[in-house]
PDB file of C-alpha atoms and ligand atoms in Angstrom:
ATOM      1  CA  MET A   9      44.661   3.469 -54.187  1.00 49.00           C
ATOM      2  CA  THR A  10      44.638   7.070 -52.993  1.00 56.00           C
ATOM      3  CA  ASP A  11      41.365   8.727 -52.120  1.00 62.00           C
ATOM      4  CA  GLU A  12      41.001  11.557 -54.642  1.00 80.00           C
ATOM      5  CA  ARG A  13      37.633  12.677 -53.366  1.00 88.00           C
ATOM      6  CA  THR A  14      37.275  16.105 -51.893  1.00 93.00           C
ATOM      7  CA  TYR A  15      34.889  17.049 -49.121  1.00 96.00           C
ATOM      8  CA  ARG A  16      34.144  20.751 -49.286  1.00 97.00           C
ATOM      9  CA  MET A  17      30.935  21.325 -47.459  1.00 97.00           C
ATOM     10  CA  LEU A  18      28.767  24.091 -46.157  1.00 98.00           C
ATOM     11  CA  PHE A  19      26.395  23.657 -43.259  1.00 98.00           C
ATOM     12  CA  LEU A  20      23.717  26.327 -43.289  1.00 98.00           C
ATOM     13  CA  GLY A  21      20.702  26.714 -41.032  1.00 96.00           C
ATOM     14  CA  PRO A  22      19.272  28.549 -38.037  1.00 96.00           C
ATOM     15  CA  PRO A  23      21.162  28.768 -34.744  1.00 93.00           C
ATOM     16  CA  GLY A  24      20.732  25.551 -32.798  1.00 90.00           C
ATOM     17  CA  SER A  25      19.637  23.464 -35.811  1.00 93.00           C
ATOM     18  CA  GLY A  26      22.480  20.989 -35.270  1.00 90.00           C
ATOM     19  CA  LYS A  27      25.000  22.295 -37.794  1.00 92.00           C
ATOM     20  CA  GLY A  28      27.885  22.047 -35.351  1.00 90.00           C
ATOM     21  CA  THR A  29      27.116  18.517 -34.221  1.00 89.00           C
ATOM     22  CA  TYR A  30      26.875  17.016 -37.701  1.00 94.00           C
ATOM     23  CA  ALA A  31      29.784  19.064 -39.013  1.00 95.00           C
ATOM     24  CA  GLU A  32      32.043  17.956 -36.184  1.00 92.00           C
ATOM     25  CA  ARG A  33      31.243  14.263 -36.679  1.00 92.00           C
ATOM     26  CA  LEU A  34      31.722  14.375 -40.438  1.00 95.00           C
ATOM     27  CA  ALA A  35      34.972  16.322 -40.121  1.00 96.00           C
ATOM     28  CA  LYS A  36      36.311  13.625 -37.836  1.00 93.00           C
ATOM     29  CA  LYS A  37      35.195  10.868 -40.183  1.00 94.00           C
ATOM     30  CA  TYR A  38      36.841  12.401 -43.243  1.00 94.00           C
ATOM     31  CA  GLY A  39      39.895  13.862 -41.492  1.00 95.00           C
ATOM     32  CA  ILE A  40      39.140  17.401 -42.594  1.00 97.00           C
ATOM     33  CA  PRO A  41      38.906  20.596 -40.548  1.00 97.00           C
ATOM     34  CA  HIS A  42      35.603  21.686 -39.048  1.00 96.00           C
ATOM     35  CA  ILE A  43      35.716  25.439 -39.464  1.00 97.00           C
ATOM     36  CA  ALA A  44      33.109  26.862 -37.113  1.00 96.00           C
ATOM     37  CA  THR A  45      33.258  30.633 -37.212  1.00 96.00           C
ATOM     38  CA  GLY A  46      31.387  30.910 -33.893  1.00 93.00           C
ATOM     39  CA  ASP A  47      34.101  28.772 -32.229  1.00 92.00           C
ATOM     40  CA  ILE A  48      36.872  30.859 -33.805  1.00 94.00           C
ATOM     41  CA  LEU A  49      35.192  34.029 -32.507  1.00 95.00           C
ATOM     42  CA  ARG A  50      34.705  32.611 -29.005  1.00 92.00           C
ATOM     43  CA  GLU A  51      38.404  31.655 -28.921  1.00 92.00           C
ATOM     44  CA  LEU A  52      39.305  35.227 -29.861  1.00 94.00           C
ATOM     45  CA  VAL A  53      37.036  36.569 -27.117  1.00 94.00           C
ATOM     46  CA  TYR A  54      38.587  34.152 -24.639  1.00 91.00           C
ATOM     47  CA  SER A  55      42.090  35.362 -25.574  1.00 94.00           C
ATOM     48  CA  GLY A  56      41.193  38.794 -24.177  1.00 94.00           C
ATOM     49  CA  SER A  57      42.920  40.589 -27.087  1.00 96.00           C
ATOM     50  CA  ARG A  58      41.652  43.944 -28.351  1.00 96.00           C
ATOM     51  CA  LEU A  59      40.087  42.235 -31.338  1.00 94.00           C
ATOM     52  CA  GLY A  60      38.517  39.698 -28.979  1.00 96.00           C
ATOM     53  CA  ASN A  61      37.009  42.457 -26.826  1.00 97.00           C
ATOM     54  CA  LYS A  62      35.539  44.134 -29.876  1.00 96.00           C
ATOM     55  CA  ILE A  63      34.051  40.828 -31.062  1.00 96.00           C
ATOM     56  CA  LYS A  64      32.548  40.252 -27.619  1.00 96.00           C
ATOM     57  CA  THR A  65      30.355  43.341 -27.977  1.00 96.00           C
ATOM     58  CA  TYR A  66      28.579  41.694 -30.948  1.00 96.00           C
ATOM     59  CA  LEU A  67      28.324  38.228 -29.431  1.00 93.00           C
ATOM     60  CA  ASP A  68      26.866  39.623 -26.211  1.00 91.00           C
ATOM     61  CA  LYS A  69      24.026  41.198 -28.174  1.00 90.00           C
ATOM     62  CA  GLY A  70      23.409  38.193 -30.425  1.00 88.00           C
ATOM     63  CA  GLU A  71      24.387  40.356 -33.394  1.00 92.00           C
ATOM     64  CA  LEU A  72      26.562  39.494 -36.343  1.00 95.00           C
ATOM     65  CA  VAL A  73      30.232  40.412 -36.429  1.00 97.00           C
ATOM     66  CA  PRO A  74      30.859  42.764 -39.409  1.00 97.00           C
ATOM     67  CA  ASP A  75      31.439  41.083 -42.768  1.00 97.00           C
ATOM     68  CA  GLU A  76      34.942  42.542 -43.329  1.00 96.00           C
ATOM     69  CA  MET A  77      36.188  41.079 -40.055  1.00 96.00           C
ATOM     70  CA  MET A  78      34.632  37.693 -40.820  1.00 96.00           C
ATOM     71  CA  VAL A  79      36.054  37.519 -44.307  1.00 95.00           C
ATOM     72  CA  CYS A  80      39.591  38.210 -42.994  1.00 94.00           C
ATOM     73  CA  ILE A  81      39.205  35.480 -40.391  1.00 94.00           C
ATOM     74  CA  LEU A  82      37.981  32.958 -42.943  1.00 95.00           C
ATOM     75  CA  ASP A  83      40.472  33.877 -45.620  1.00 93.00           C
ATOM     76  CA  SER A  84      43.408  33.282 -43.299  1.00 92.00           C
ATOM     77  CA  ARG A  85      41.896  30.005 -42.057  1.00 95.00           C
ATOM     78  CA  PHE A  86      41.641  28.700 -45.628  1.00 95.00           C
ATOM     79  CA  MET A  87      45.345  29.421 -46.162  1.00 93.00           C
ATOM     80  CA  ARG A  88      46.278  26.625 -43.781  1.00 95.00           C
ATOM     81  CA  LYS A  89      47.490  23.405 -45.394  1.00 94.00           C
ATOM     82  CA  ASP A  90      44.919  21.172 -43.697  1.00 95.00           C
ATOM     83  CA  THR A  91      42.195  22.506 -46.044  1.00 95.00           C
ATOM     84  CA  ARG A  92      43.523  20.751 -49.172  1.00 90.00           C
ATOM     85  CA  LYS A  93      41.342  17.647 -49.089  1.00 92.00           C
ATOM     86  CA  GLY A  94      38.323  19.532 -47.849  1.00 96.00           C
ATOM     87  CA  TRP A  95      36.677  21.431 -45.036  1.00 98.00           C
ATOM     88  CA  ILE A  96      33.345  21.874 -43.406  1.00 98.00           C
ATOM     89  CA  LEU A  97      32.205  25.424 -42.937  1.00 98.00           C
ATOM     90  CA  ASP A  98      29.743  25.857 -40.112  1.00 97.00           C
ATOM     91  CA  GLY A  99      28.274  29.292 -39.366  1.00 95.00           C
ATOM     92  CA  PHE A 100      29.627  30.967 -42.478  1.00 97.00           C
ATOM     93  CA  PRO A 101      28.320  32.573 -44.646  1.00 98.00           C
ATOM     94  CA  ARG A 102      25.621  34.323 -42.649  1.00 97.00           C
ATOM     95  CA  THR A 103      24.936  37.265 -44.948  1.00 98.00           C
ATOM     96  CA  LEU A 104      24.627  37.637 -48.706  1.00 98.00           C
ATOM     97  CA  PRO A 105      27.838  39.703 -48.981  1.00 98.00           C
ATOM     98  CA  GLN A 106      29.682  36.939 -47.083  1.00 98.00           C
ATOM     99  CA  ALA A 107      28.242  34.347 -49.484  1.00 98.00           C
ATOM    100  CA  LYS A 108      29.370  36.281 -52.520  1.00 97.00           C
ATOM    101  CA  ILE A 109      32.886  36.776 -51.146  1.00 96.00           C
ATOM    102  CA  LEU A 110      33.034  33.117 -50.147  1.00 97.00           C
ATOM    103  CA  ASP A 111      32.224  32.140 -53.731  1.00 97.00           C
ATOM    104  CA  GLU A 112      35.129  34.282 -54.902  1.00 96.00           C
ATOM    105  CA  ILE A 113      37.516  32.815 -52.343  1.00 95.00           C
ATOM    106  CA  VAL A 114      36.456  29.252 -53.208  1.00 96.00           C
ATOM    107  CA  ASP A 115      36.874  30.030 -56.894  1.00 96.00           C
ATOM    108  CA  SER A 116      40.293  31.583 -56.364  1.00 94.00           C
ATOM    109  CA  HIS A 117      41.503  28.300 -54.836  1.00 93.00           C
ATOM    110  CA  GLY A 118      40.064  26.357 -57.793  1.00 94.00           C
ATOM    111  CA  TRP A 119      37.525  24.688 -55.465  1.00 95.00           C
ATOM    112  CA  ASP A 120      33.780  24.119 -55.611  1.00 95.00           C
ATOM    113  CA  PHE A 121      31.221  23.121 -52.997  1.00 97.00           C
ATOM    114  CA  ASP A 122      30.800  19.346 -52.988  1.00 96.00           C
ATOM    115  CA  TYR A 123      27.812  19.491 -50.624  1.00 97.00           C
ATOM    116  CA  ILE A 124      25.720  22.323 -49.275  1.00 98.00           C
ATOM    117  CA  PHE A 125      23.555  21.084 -46.415  1.00 98.00           C
ATOM    118  CA  TYR A 126      20.726  23.257 -45.205  1.00 98.00           C
ATOM    119  CA  VAL A 127      19.699  21.805 -41.837  1.00 97.00           C
ATOM    120  CA  TRP A 128      16.469  22.917 -40.244  1.00 96.00           C
ATOM    121  CA  ALA A 129      14.010  22.233 -37.416  1.00 96.00           C
ATOM    122  CA  SER A 130      11.086  24.195 -35.957  1.00 95.00           C
ATOM    123  CA  ASN A 131      11.808  27.111 -33.601  1.00 93.00           C
ATOM    124  CA  GLU A 132      10.214  25.179 -30.694  1.00 93.00           C
ATOM    125  CA  GLU A 133      12.429  22.139 -31.310  1.00 93.00           C
ATOM    126  CA  ILE A 134      15.482  24.371 -31.550  1.00 93.00           C
ATOM    127  CA  ILE A 135      14.724  26.291 -28.350  1.00 92.00           C
ATOM    128  CA  GLU A 136      14.312  23.065 -26.388  1.00 90.00           C
ATOM    129  CA  ARG A 137      17.571  21.726 -27.752  1.00 88.00           C
ATOM    130  CA  THR A 138      19.537  24.918 -27.336  1.00 90.00           C
ATOM    131  CA  VAL A 139      18.712  25.668 -23.725  1.00 92.00           C
ATOM    132  CA  ASN A 140      20.003  22.164 -22.945  1.00 93.00           C
ATOM    133  CA  ARG A 141      23.140  22.518 -25.049  1.00 91.00           C
ATOM    134  CA  VAL A 142      26.615  22.578 -23.522  1.00 94.00           C
ATOM    135  CA  GLN A 143      29.948  22.709 -25.273  1.00 92.00           C
ATOM    136  CA  CYS A 144      33.613  21.920 -24.616  1.00 93.00           C
ATOM    137  CA  GLU A 145      35.724  25.021 -24.121  1.00 89.00           C
ATOM    138  CA  LYS A 146      38.800  23.305 -25.550  1.00 88.00           C
ATOM    139  CA  CYS A 147      37.760  21.157 -28.550  1.00 86.00           C
ATOM    140  CA  GLY A 148      34.283  22.554 -29.255  1.00 83.00           C
ATOM    141  CA  ALA A 149      32.480  19.183 -28.875  1.00 86.00           C
ATOM    142  CA  VAL A 150      28.764  19.743 -28.383  1.00 87.00           C
ATOM    143  CA  TYR A 151      26.560  17.838 -25.902  1.00 91.00           C
ATOM    144  CA  ASN A 152      22.888  17.878 -24.984  1.00 89.00           C
ATOM    145  CA  LEU A 153      22.046  17.541 -21.299  1.00 93.00           C
ATOM    146  CA  LEU A 154      18.774  15.723 -22.114  1.00 88.00           C
ATOM    147  CA  ASN A 155      19.862  13.090 -24.618  1.00 83.00           C
ATOM    148  CA  ASN A 156      23.624  13.216 -25.046  1.00 89.00           C
ATOM    149  CA  PRO A 157      25.292  14.433 -21.838  1.00 95.00           C
ATOM    150  CA  PRO A 158      29.033  14.076 -21.181  1.00 97.00           C
ATOM    151  CA  ALA A 159      29.758  10.915 -19.156  1.00 97.00           C
ATOM    152  CA  VAL A 160      31.145  13.025 -16.302  1.00 97.00           C
ATOM    153  CA  SER A 161      29.209  16.212 -15.691  1.00 96.00           C
ATOM    154  CA  GLY A 162      31.144  19.292 -16.821  1.00 96.00           C
ATOM    155  CA  VAL A 163      33.992  17.310 -18.424  1.00 97.00           C
ATOM    156  CA  CYS A 164      34.428  16.666 -22.161  1.00 97.00           C
ATOM    157  CA  ASP A 165      34.420  12.941 -23.099  1.00 96.00           C
ATOM    158  CA  LYS A 166      36.764  13.588 -25.994  1.00 94.00           C
ATOM    159  CA  CYS A 167      39.505  15.775 -24.577  1.00 95.00           C
ATOM    160  CA  GLY A 168      38.825  16.274 -20.851  1.00 97.00           C
ATOM    161  CA  GLY A 169      38.212  20.015 -21.381  1.00 95.00           C
ATOM    162  CA  ARG A 170      35.684  22.029 -19.387  1.00 96.00           C
ATOM    163  CA  VAL A 171      32.123  21.767 -20.663  1.00 96.00           C
ATOM    164  CA  TYR A 172      30.097  24.962 -20.313  1.00 95.00           C
ATOM    165  CA  ARG A 173      26.879  26.613 -21.423  1.00 94.00           C
ATOM    166  CA  ARG A 174      27.261  29.442 -23.906  1.00 89.00           C
ATOM    167  CA  ASP A 175      26.135  32.896 -22.731  1.00 88.00           C
ATOM    168  CA  ASP A 176      23.986  33.254 -25.843  1.00 88.00           C
ATOM    169  CA  ASP A 177      22.092  29.964 -25.325  1.00 89.00           C
ATOM    170  CA  THR A 178      19.294  31.479 -23.234  1.00 90.00           C
ATOM    171  CA  GLU A 179      15.727  31.635 -24.575  1.00 89.00           C
ATOM    172  CA  ASP A 180      15.815  35.440 -24.980  1.00 91.00           C
ATOM    173  CA  MET A 181      19.103  35.402 -26.822  1.00 91.00           C
ATOM    174  CA  ILE A 182      18.002  32.563 -29.080  1.00 91.00           C
ATOM    175  CA  GLN A 183      14.916  34.554 -30.016  1.00 93.00           C
ATOM    176  CA  ARG A 184      17.165  37.492 -30.875  1.00 92.00           C
ATOM    177  CA  ARG A 185      19.422  35.213 -32.956  1.00 93.00           C
ATOM    178  CA  PHE A 186      16.361  33.829 -34.805  1.00 95.00           C
ATOM    179  CA  ASP A 187      15.393  37.400 -35.742  1.00 95.00           C
ATOM    180  CA  VAL A 188      18.904  38.111 -37.012  1.00 95.00           C
ATOM    181  CA  TYR A 189      18.836  34.811 -38.902  1.00 96.00           C
ATOM    182  CA  GLU A 190      15.524  35.600 -40.608  1.00 96.00           C
ATOM    183  CA  GLU A 191      16.693  39.024 -41.668  1.00 97.00           C
ATOM    184  CA  LYS A 192      20.319  38.369 -42.656  1.00 97.00           C
ATOM    185  CA  THR A 193      20.809  34.651 -43.254  1.00 97.00           C
ATOM    186  CA  ARG A 194      17.529  33.500 -44.834  1.00 97.00           C
ATOM    187  CA  PRO A 195      18.568  35.168 -48.152  1.00 97.00           C
ATOM    188  CA  VAL A 196      21.771  33.084 -48.083  1.00 98.00           C
ATOM    189  CA  ILE A 197      19.676  29.890 -48.106  1.00 98.00           C
ATOM    190  CA  GLU A 198      17.718  31.198 -51.095  1.00 97.00           C
ATOM    191  CA  TYR A 199      20.982  32.087 -52.804  1.00 97.00           C
ATOM    192  CA  TYR A 200      22.478  28.602 -52.438  1.00 98.00           C
ATOM    193  CA  SER A 201      19.225  26.706 -53.008  1.00 97.00           C
ATOM    194  CA  LYS A 202      19.910  26.895 -56.736  1.00 95.00           C
ATOM    195  CA  HIS A 203      23.276  25.186 -56.422  1.00 96.00           C
ATOM    196  CA  PRO A 204      23.213  21.633 -57.868  1.00 96.00           C
ATOM    197  CA  HIS A 205      24.714  20.225 -54.654  1.00 96.00           C
ATOM    198  CA  PHE A 206      22.186  21.824 -52.278  1.00 97.00           C
ATOM    199  CA  PHE A 207      20.387  19.449 -49.871  1.00 97.00           C
ATOM    200  CA  LYS A 208      17.737  20.186 -47.264  1.00 98.00           C
ATOM    201  CA  ILE A 209      17.862  18.023 -44.124  1.00 97.00           C
ATOM    202  CA  TYR A 210      15.334  17.953 -41.276  1.00 97.00           C
ATOM    203  CA  THR A 211      17.138  17.737 -37.918  1.00 95.00           C
ATOM    204  CA  GLY A 212      14.203  17.951 -35.496  1.00 92.00           C
ATOM    205  CA  GLY A 213      13.969  14.138 -35.133  1.00 89.00           C
ATOM    206  CA  PRO A 214      16.486  11.571 -33.874  1.00 86.00           C
ATOM    207  CA  MET A 215      20.053  12.527 -34.618  1.00 85.00           C
ATOM    208  CA  ASN A 216      20.979   9.240 -36.301  1.00 89.00           C
ATOM    209  CA  LEU A 217      18.201   9.666 -38.899  1.00 93.00           C
ATOM    210  CA  ALA A 218      19.482  13.021 -40.118  1.00 95.00           C
ATOM    211  CA  GLU A 219      23.017  11.708 -40.017  1.00 95.00           C
ATOM    212  CA  LYS A 220      22.080   8.661 -42.131  1.00 95.00           C
ATOM    213  CA  GLU A 221      20.467  10.951 -44.655  1.00 96.00           C
ATOM    214  CA  ILE A 222      23.583  13.115 -44.844  1.00 97.00           C
ATOM    215  CA  LEU A 223      25.823  10.077 -45.212  1.00 96.00           C
ATOM    216  CA  SER A 224      23.698   8.532 -47.914  1.00 95.00           C
ATOM    217  CA  ILE A 225      23.888  11.793 -49.842  1.00 96.00           C
ATOM    218  CA  ILE A 226      27.650  11.734 -49.535  1.00 95.00           C
ATOM    219  CA  GLY A 227      27.420   8.170 -50.795  1.00 89.00           C
ATOM    220  CA  GLU A 228      28.745   6.337 -47.780  1.00 72.00           C
ATOM    221  CA  SER A 229      27.437   3.100 -46.382  1.00 53.00           C
ATOM    222  CA  VAL A 230      25.371   4.147 -43.401  1.00 51.00           C
ATOM    223  CA  GLY A 231      25.963   3.467 -39.742  1.00 49.00           C
ATOM    224  CA  ASP A 232      29.719   3.863 -39.479  1.00 50.00           C
ATOM    225  CA  VAL A 233      30.328   7.512 -38.668  1.00 48.00           C
TER     226      VAL A 233
HETATM  227  P1  LIG B  30      27.439  30.248 -33.691  1.00 94.95           P
HETATM  228  O1  LIG B  30      28.375  29.541 -32.760  1.00 94.95           O
HETATM  229  O2  LIG B  30      27.642  29.843 -35.125  1.00 94.95           O
HETATM  230  O3  LIG B  30      25.998  30.178 -33.265  1.00 94.95           O
HETATM  231  O4  LIG B  30      27.854  31.806 -33.643  1.00 94.95           O
HETATM  232  C1  LIG B  30      27.797  32.537 -32.433  1.00 94.95           C
HETATM  233  C2  LIG B  30      27.852  34.027 -32.740  1.00 94.95           C
HETATM  234  O5  LIG B  30      29.074  34.347 -33.421  1.00 94.95           O
HETATM  235  C3  LIG B  30      26.753  34.539 -33.660  1.00 94.95           C
HETATM  236  O6  LIG B  30      25.561  34.822 -32.955  1.00 94.95           O
HETATM  237  C4  LIG B  30      27.408  35.785 -34.229  1.00 94.95           C
HETATM  238  O7  LIG B  30      27.397  36.836 -33.279  1.00 94.95           O
HETATM  239  C5  LIG B  30      28.853  35.369 -34.400  1.00 94.95           C
HETATM  240  N1  LIG B  30      29.130  34.782 -35.738  1.00 94.95           N
HETATM  241  C6  LIG B  30      29.457  33.490 -36.039  1.00 94.95           C
HETATM  242  N2  LIG B  30      29.644  33.334 -37.355  1.00 94.95           N
HETATM  243  C7  LIG B  30      29.451  34.546 -37.919  1.00 94.95           C
HETATM  244  C8  LIG B  30      29.476  35.028 -39.251  1.00 94.95           C
HETATM  245  N3  LIG B  30      29.721  34.225 -40.297  1.00 94.95           N
HETATM  246  N4  LIG B  30      29.209  36.353 -39.445  1.00 94.95           N
HETATM  247  C9  LIG B  30      28.962  37.173 -38.426  1.00 94.95           C
HETATM  248  N5  LIG B  30      28.905  36.789 -37.147  1.00 94.95           N
HETATM  249  C10 LIG B  30      29.136  35.478 -36.875  1.00 94.95           C
END
């Protein structure tokens, strides 16, 4: 029997709340792309192109990249064939205009959101987690130096890529990103909270608890991600 289910999911929440970690694991489980706009932007910066240099000026300040640029990036990503069965959006939308355009794009493909997960933890929990966060340059896998470090320091377990700390994962920058989140992204949570597939998940405790909750919402037997 073919699996007709679709997995179109949004992960919303403050910076450092764990969106990327859960999104990456679920994407792997369901064989769907994990579309993390922050990762796409960092790749563009890394490429050293003119667009990348322009994007860098926003990332360096902890500010949001303009909506028009983000919508173009997302629109072209959705055109790829691998999005047919589903996708997990992580880090988009971050403003109300982005949310409204996303709704139009999703509609234009004849899609709907199967799950909208709003993941949250306290600012203190997030700061502790984020200053200990490192990430693979190549595949984007996320590690925590306190409770989930790579087996070999500085090397990704999954692909052997270089593991590094993001420039914007310092306490000052996180504070700045919280402020931006409160001002620009909080209204997006309100906006989607009325959607029938909206779920709020606490991610300040052990990772497997939040993951079990997410999986039970998706209707999977737990423990086999
Ligand atoms: P993230 O990896 O999701 O924490 O994103 C890192 C940075 O990329 C953010 O602080 C923003 O500067 C930028 N960024 C990522 N996604 C978006 C978006 N949807 N809209 C605007 N800027 C974004």
